[in-house]
Coordinates of C-alpha atoms and ligand atoms in Angstrom, one line a residue:
M5 CA -24.7 72.9 116.5
T6 CA -25.3 69.2 114.4
A7 CA -28.3 69.8 113.3
K8 CA -31.4 66.3 113.9
P9 CA -31.8 64.4 110.7
E10 CA -35.2 66.0 109.9
T11 CA -33.3 69.7 109.9
T12 CA -30.5 68.8 107.4
S13 CA -33.6 66.5 104.9
V14 CA -34.8 70.1 104.4
H15 CA -31.7 72.5 105.4
G16 CA -28.4 70.5 104.9
D17 CA -28.4 72.0 101.0
E18 CA -26.7 75.2 100.2
P19 CA -29.7 77.3 98.3
L20 CA -28.7 77.6 94.5
R21 CA -27.1 80.8 94.3
E22 CA -28.8 82.2 90.8
T23 CA -32.3 81.8 91.4
T24 CA -34.9 82.9 94.1
S25 CA -37.0 79.7 94.0
L26 CA -37.2 77.7 97.5
A27 CA -37.7 74.2 95.4
P28 CA -34.4 74.0 93.4
P29 CA -35.4 74.3 89.3
I30 CA -33.9 70.7 87.6
Y31 CA -30.6 70.9 85.6
Q32 CA -32.0 69.5 82.6
T33 CA -29.1 69.6 80.5
S34 CA -26.0 67.8 79.3
T35 CA -23.2 70.7 79.4
F36 CA -22.9 74.0 80.9
I37 CA -21.2 76.7 79.0
A38 CA -17.4 77.7 79.5
N39 CA -15.9 80.5 80.5
S40 CA -13.1 79.8 78.9
P41 CA -10.6 77.4 77.3
E42 CA -9.1 76.6 80.2
D43 CA -12.3 75.4 82.2
F44 CA -11.8 71.9 80.3
G45 CA -7.7 71.5 81.8
V46 CA -7.2 68.5 83.0
M47 CA -9.9 66.3 85.2
S48 CA -9.3 67.3 88.4
T49 CA -11.5 66.9 91.3
E50 CA -12.5 70.1 91.8
L51 CA -14.5 69.2 88.3
H52 CA -17.0 67.1 90.5
H53 CA -18.8 70.0 91.5
Q54 CA -18.2 72.9 88.8
R55 CA -20.7 73.1 86.1
N56 CA -18.9 71.2 83.4
Y57 CA -20.6 68.2 81.6
A58 CA -23.5 66.3 83.1
R59 CA -21.7 63.5 83.2
Y60 CA -19.2 65.2 86.2
G61 CA -21.8 66.2 87.8
N62 CA -24.6 68.6 88.1
P63 CA -26.2 70.7 90.9
N64 CA -29.1 68.8 91.4
H65 CA -26.0 65.9 92.5
E66 CA -24.9 68.3 94.3
Q67 CA -27.6 69.4 96.7
V68 CA -28.4 65.5 96.9
E69 CA -24.8 64.9 98.1
T70 CA -24.5 67.9 100.3
V71 CA -27.6 66.6 102.5
L72 CA -26.3 62.7 102.2
A73 CA -23.2 63.2 103.4
K74 CA -24.8 64.9 106.3
L75 CA -27.3 62.3 106.8
E76 CA -24.4 59.8 107.1
G77 CA -22.4 61.8 109.0
A78 CA -19.8 61.8 106.1
E79 CA -17.3 64.0 104.9
S80 CA -18.7 63.7 101.1
A81 CA -21.0 61.8 99.1
L82 CA -21.4 61.0 95.3
V83 CA -25.0 59.9 94.2
T84 CA -25.0 57.4 90.6
G85 CA -27.3 56.2 88.2
S86 CA -28.0 53.4 90.3
G87 CA -27.1 50.9 93.2
M88 CA -25.6 48.4 91.3
G89 CA -23.6 51.6 89.7
A90 CA -22.4 52.4 93.1
F91 CA -21.0 48.8 93.7
S92 CA -19.6 48.4 90.3
T93 CA -18.0 52.1 90.5
M94 CA -16.3 50.9 93.9
M95 CA -15.8 47.6 93.2
L96 CA -13.6 48.8 90.2
T97 CA -12.3 51.7 92.1
F98 CA -10.2 49.4 94.8
L99 CA -9.9 46.1 93.0
S100 CA -7.3 44.8 91.2
A101 CA -6.2 41.2 89.4
G102 CA -5.3 39.0 92.0
D103 CA -6.6 41.2 95.2
H104 CA -9.3 39.1 97.5
V105 CA -12.8 40.4 98.9
V106 CA -14.2 38.8 102.0
A107 CA -18.2 39.1 101.2
Q108 CA -21.2 38.0 103.3
R109 CA -22.8 34.7 102.3
I110 CA -26.5 36.1 101.5
H111 CA -26.2 40.3 100.1
Y112 CA -28.6 41.6 97.8
G113 CA -28.9 39.1 94.7
G114 CA -27.6 41.8 92.6
V115 CA -24.2 41.8 94.5
I116 CA -23.6 38.0 94.5
G117 CA -23.6 38.2 91.0
F118 CA -21.3 41.0 89.6
L119 CA -18.9 39.3 93.2
E120 CA -19.3 35.9 90.9
K121 CA -18.0 38.0 87.6
M122 CA -15.3 39.3 88.9
A123 CA -13.6 36.0 88.5
K124 CA -12.6 36.8 85.2
F125 CA -10.5 39.7 86.2
G126 CA -8.3 37.3 88.8
I127 CA -10.6 38.6 92.1
R128 CA -11.4 35.9 94.5
I129 CA -14.2 36.0 97.0
T130 CA -14.9 34.2 100.2
F131 CA -18.1 34.4 101.3
V132 CA -18.6 34.1 105.0
D133 CA -21.3 33.9 107.8
Q134 CA -22.1 37.4 108.7
T135 CA -23.5 36.2 111.9
D136 CA -19.7 35.5 113.3
P137 CA -17.6 38.5 113.3
Q138 CA -15.0 36.3 114.1
A139 CA -15.8 34.7 110.7
F140 CA -15.0 37.2 108.5
E141 CA -11.8 37.5 110.5
D142 CA -10.3 34.0 109.8
A143 CA -11.0 34.7 105.5
I144 CA -8.7 38.0 105.4
T145 CA -5.7 36.9 103.2
P146 CA -2.8 39.6 102.1
D147 CA -4.1 40.0 99.6
T148 CA -8.0 41.0 101.0
K149 CA -8.3 44.6 100.6
V150 CA -12.1 44.7 100.6
I151 CA -14.8 43.6 103.6
L152 CA -18.3 43.7 102.1
I153 CA -21.4 44.5 105.0
E154 CA -24.8 44.7 104.7
S155 CA -27.1 44.7 107.3
P156 CA -29.8 43.8 107.5
S157 CA -29.5 41.7 104.5
N158 CA -31.8 41.5 101.6
P159 CA -33.7 39.3 101.6
T160 CA -33.2 37.3 105.1
M161 CA -32.8 39.6 107.6
H162 CA -29.7 38.5 108.9
L163 CA -27.5 40.9 111.1
T164 CA -23.5 41.9 110.8
D165 CA -22.3 43.3 113.9
V166 CA -21.1 46.4 111.9
A167 CA -19.1 47.6 115.1
A168 CA -16.9 44.2 115.6
V169 CA -16.4 43.8 111.3
A170 CA -15.4 47.2 111.4
A171 CA -12.7 46.9 113.5
I172 CA -11.1 44.0 112.2
G173 CA -11.0 45.9 109.0
K174 CA -8.9 48.3 110.8
K175 CA -7.0 46.0 112.3
H176 CA -5.8 44.7 108.9
G177 CA -5.9 47.3 107.5
V178 CA -8.9 45.9 104.6
L179 CA -11.8 48.8 103.7
T180 CA -14.9 47.6 104.5
I181 CA -18.0 49.0 102.7
C182 CA -21.4 48.9 104.2
D183 CA -24.7 48.8 101.9
N184 CA -27.0 50.6 104.3
T185 CA -30.1 50.4 102.1
Y186 CA -32.5 48.5 104.7
A187 CA -31.2 50.7 107.6
T188 CA -31.0 54.1 105.9
P189 CA -28.5 56.7 108.3
I190 CA -32.1 57.4 110.3
N191 CA -31.6 53.9 111.7
M192 CA -27.9 53.1 111.5
R193 CA -25.1 55.1 111.0
P194 CA -21.9 53.0 109.7
I195 CA -19.9 55.0 109.5
D196 CA -19.9 55.8 113.7
M197 CA -19.1 52.7 113.7
G198 CA -16.1 52.7 112.4
V199 CA -17.3 51.4 108.5
D200 CA -15.1 53.6 106.1
I201 CA -17.5 53.7 103.5
V202 CA -21.6 53.6 103.3
W203 CA -23.6 52.9 99.8
H204 CA -26.7 52.8 98.8
S205 CA -29.6 51.7 96.4
A206 CA -30.8 55.3 96.4
T207 CA -34.0 53.7 94.7
K208 CA -35.2 52.6 97.6
Y209 CA -36.0 54.0 101.2
L210 CA -33.9 57.5 100.4
G211 CA -36.1 58.3 96.8
G212 CA -39.1 56.3 98.7
H213 CA -41.6 56.9 96.3
H214 CA -41.4 54.2 94.0
D215 CA -40.6 56.6 90.6
L216 CA -36.6 56.6 90.4
I217 CA -33.3 54.7 89.9
A218 CA -30.4 56.0 91.9
G219 CA -27.2 55.0 94.0
A220 CA -25.5 56.8 96.6
I221 CA -21.9 56.4 97.7
A222 CA -21.3 58.2 101.5
A223 CA -17.5 58.7 102.8
S224 CA -14.2 60.5 103.2
K225 CA -14.1 63.5 100.9
A226 CA -10.1 61.3 99.8
H227 CA -12.3 58.4 99.0
I228 CA -15.1 59.9 97.3
D229 CA -13.1 61.9 95.0
T230 CA -11.1 58.6 94.1
I231 CA -14.5 57.1 93.5
W232 CA -15.6 59.6 91.8
K233 CA -12.6 59.5 88.9
M234 CA -14.1 56.1 88.1
S235 CA -17.4 56.8 88.5
I236 CA -17.1 59.1 85.4
S237 CA -14.9 56.6 83.2
V238 CA -17.7 53.9 83.9
G239 CA -20.1 56.4 83.2
A240 CA -22.0 55.7 86.7
S241 CA -23.6 59.4 86.6
L242 CA -27.1 60.1 87.9
N243 CA -29.5 62.2 85.6
G244 CA -30.7 65.8 86.6
F245 CA -34.6 64.6 87.0
D246 CA -33.7 61.2 89.1
S247 CA -31.8 63.5 91.3
W248 CA -34.1 66.0 91.5
L249 CA -36.6 63.4 92.5
L250 CA -34.1 62.0 95.1
L251 CA -34.0 65.1 97.2
R252 CA -37.5 65.7 96.9
G253 CA -38.1 62.3 98.6
M254 CA -35.0 62.8 101.1
R255 CA -36.5 66.0 102.7
T256 CA -39.4 63.8 104.1
L257 CA -36.7 60.4 105.1
Q258 CA -37.8 60.5 108.4
L259 CA -41.0 60.9 108.8
R260 CA -40.9 58.2 106.2
V261 CA -38.7 55.8 107.7
E262 CA -40.5 56.2 111.3
K263 CA -43.8 55.3 110.4
H264 CA -42.1 52.2 108.2
N265 CA -40.7 51.1 111.1
D266 CA -43.5 51.5 113.1
N267 CA -45.9 50.0 110.4
A268 CA -43.3 46.7 109.9
L269 CA -43.7 46.1 113.7
A270 CA -47.5 46.0 114.3
V271 CA -47.1 43.8 111.2
A272 CA -44.4 41.5 112.4
H273 CA -46.1 41.4 115.6
A274 CA -49.3 40.2 113.5
L275 CA -47.9 37.9 111.7
E276 CA -45.9 36.1 114.5
Q277 CA -49.5 35.4 116.0
H278 CA -51.2 33.5 112.8
P279 CA -51.0 30.1 112.9
A280 CA -50.7 29.5 109.2
V281 CA -47.0 31.5 109.5
T282 CA -44.5 29.3 110.4
A283 CA -42.0 32.2 110.5
V284 CA -41.4 35.5 110.6
Y285 CA -37.7 37.7 110.6
Y286 CA -37.8 40.8 111.6
P287 CA -34.9 42.4 114.0
G288 CA -37.5 43.8 116.0
L289 CA -39.0 41.4 117.4
A290 CA -37.4 39.8 120.4
S291 CA -38.2 36.7 118.7
H292 CA -34.7 37.0 116.4
P293 CA -31.6 35.9 117.0
Q294 CA -30.2 39.0 116.6
H295 CA -32.4 41.4 118.9
A296 CA -29.8 42.7 120.5
L297 CA -26.9 43.5 118.4
A298 CA -30.2 44.9 117.1
Q299 CA -30.8 46.7 120.1
Q300 CA -27.3 47.9 119.8
Q301 CA -26.5 49.0 116.6
M302 CA -30.1 50.5 115.2
S303 CA -31.9 52.9 116.7
G304 CA -35.2 51.6 114.8
F305 CA -35.9 48.5 112.5
T306 CA -36.7 49.1 109.0
G307 CA -39.8 48.6 107.3
M308 CA -38.5 45.1 106.1
L309 CA -39.2 42.3 107.0
A310 CA -39.5 38.3 105.6
F311 CA -41.4 35.6 107.0
E312 CA -42.3 32.2 106.2
V313 CA -46.1 30.2 105.0
D314 CA -47.1 26.6 105.7
T315 CA -48.0 26.0 101.8
D316 CA -46.3 25.1 98.6
P317 CA -44.1 27.6 96.2
A318 CA -47.9 27.8 94.1
S319 CA -49.9 29.1 96.8
A320 CA -47.8 31.3 98.4
D321 CA -48.0 32.9 95.0
R322 CA -51.4 32.8 94.9
F323 CA -51.7 34.5 98.3
I324 CA -49.3 37.5 97.5
H325 CA -51.7 37.6 94.4
E326 CA -55.0 37.9 96.2
L327 CA -53.3 40.9 99.2
Q328 CA -55.4 43.6 98.2
Y329 CA -53.0 46.4 99.4
G330 CA -49.3 44.3 98.8
M331 CA -48.2 44.8 95.5
L332 CA -46.7 42.0 93.9
A333 CA -43.3 43.5 92.7
A334 CA -39.9 43.8 92.5
S335 CA -38.2 46.8 94.9
L336 CA -38.7 48.2 98.5
G337 CA -38.6 51.0 100.4
G338 CA -41.5 52.7 99.1
I339 CA -44.8 54.4 99.9
H340 CA -46.4 51.0 98.4
T341 CA -46.3 47.7 100.7
L342 CA -44.5 45.6 98.1
V343 CA -44.8 42.0 98.6
A344 CA -42.7 39.3 96.6
R345 CA -41.1 35.4 97.1
P346 CA -37.6 35.8 96.7
A347 CA -36.9 32.1 95.5
A348 CA -39.4 32.9 92.7
M349 CA -37.6 35.9 91.5
L350 CA -34.4 34.2 91.5
A351 CA -35.8 30.5 89.5
G352 CA -33.9 29.8 87.0
V353 CA -30.6 32.1 88.1
V354 CA -30.1 30.3 91.5
T355 CA -31.0 27.0 92.2
E356 CA -33.1 25.7 95.3
D357 CA -29.9 24.4 96.4
E358 CA -27.8 27.8 96.6
F359 CA -30.8 29.4 98.0
A360 CA -30.6 27.2 100.7
A361 CA -26.9 27.8 101.8
R362 CA -27.6 31.3 101.9
G363 CA -31.0 30.7 104.3
V364 CA -34.0 31.4 101.4
S365 CA -36.7 28.7 101.3
S366 CA -38.9 28.8 98.5
R367 CA -41.5 29.4 101.6
M368 CA -40.1 32.4 102.1
I369 CA -42.5 35.8 101.5
R370 CA -40.2 39.2 101.4
M371 CA -42.4 42.3 102.3
S372 CA -41.7 45.4 102.2
V373 CA -44.0 47.2 104.5
G374 CA -45.2 50.6 103.2
L375 CA -47.0 53.8 104.7
E376 CA -50.3 52.0 104.5
D377 CA -52.8 52.2 107.3
A378 CA -50.9 49.1 109.7
D379 CA -54.3 47.6 110.2
D380 CA -55.2 48.1 106.9
L381 CA -52.6 45.8 106.1
I382 CA -52.9 43.4 109.0
A383 CA -56.5 43.0 108.5
D384 CA -55.2 41.8 104.6
L385 CA -52.6 39.7 105.4
H386 CA -55.2 37.7 107.7
T387 CA -57.8 37.2 105.5
N388 CA -56.0 35.7 103.0
L389 CA -53.8 33.5 105.6
D390 CA -57.1 32.9 106.7
K391 CA -57.4 31.9 103.5
L392 CA -54.8 30.1 103.0
Q393 CA -54.9 28.1 106.3
Q394 CA -58.4 26.9 105.0
H395 CA -57.1 25.8 101.2
Q396 CA -54.7 23.3 103.3
P397 CA -54.8 19.7 102.2
Q398 CA -55.8 18.1 105.7
A399 CA -53.7 15.8 107.0
Ligands
LIG428 N1 -28.9 47.0 97.5 C1 -29.8 46.1 98.2 C2 -29.9 46.3 99.7 C3 -31.0 46.3 97.0 O1 -32.0 45.4 97.3 C4 -30.4 46.3 95.6 C5 -31.7 46.4 95.0 O2 -32.3 45.5 95.0 C6 -29.3 47.0 95.2 C7 -28.7 46.9 96.6 C8 -29.4 47.5 93.9 O3 -29.6 49.3 93.5 P1 -30.2 49.5 92.6 O4 -31.7 48.0 92.2 O5 -30.7 50.7 92.7 O6 -29.0 49.5 91.0

């Protein structure tokens, strides 16, 4: 019998054998006592889940990995010290000098930044329009080793046809790797659609409380074993306490994500109706150009959205600052509503033209809709949007 996600989140891990404690202890240790010198023997993938040295793994990791693998429909999983730790480890695992990557024009900024740095190792990247599956196929060369997918993408909420791109990867023997941070396995299961590897900034919805930094990867056992070997060389390991917190966050993943979905849909509808808002980007809205695809590949539309306001960037920043419930902060996917203007977050790093090429205007506001009451959030937004409108210079 396959358990539903709520059940998997609570019961998916093996209770730790040496304790009767229902909540697991935190393995706050850097090393474990060996039975004999042979325990340190040649590095074997078996050491991942044995008590050896905590950079290789610890029981808190194992519990999260077991639950996440089940939630994603994967054979195996690996936690890392951050989402970028997961991503960079995978790139170092699968790419060598001379290789080529097909990536989307719009990914989380840190991913684009890392890919651009790969040029010095002789790795070429082609960035394509993610809304067109054919663009991925057209970009493939004999050197292509990896296709990167992120859907919905941060911050523009563009979607990728995950099944179509996964099929292209299979046809050409190219690995497909999907960032499932925004959707979470509650709303979308890329592995079921043919993707090879799924990864997360577990800092976001999986943790869910803005109190940890972590990354996670789910895939076949063979892929995870290979990535794990690189991760222990890179030192991308997660600490025991954050791993413990992550498991606790994941216990309520389904409940939280459902409420994030409901709140974001209500907020998106309300924003659409306000005259100070010129555009709302949310895949759950009928007005989203890829709404049909969203309905096809997602069971919920996430707590993330973006919108544009009819004002100058300074007034947009004031609007954000004056929100009572929307905190101006980086990150997303947790209990508090967080609001940020992506162009301001990367000012000085990315030019306005580069932003425009990635579909981000200086008036775009990204909102991670939290777990507050939706009516409270909408009232707060409307009060401040009304103010924004009143302060507009008359034409
Ligand atoms: N992927 C997405 C979609 C993100 O939003 C982020 C961080 O904001 C990352 C990956 C990187 O994760 P981390 O900050 O945990 O390293």
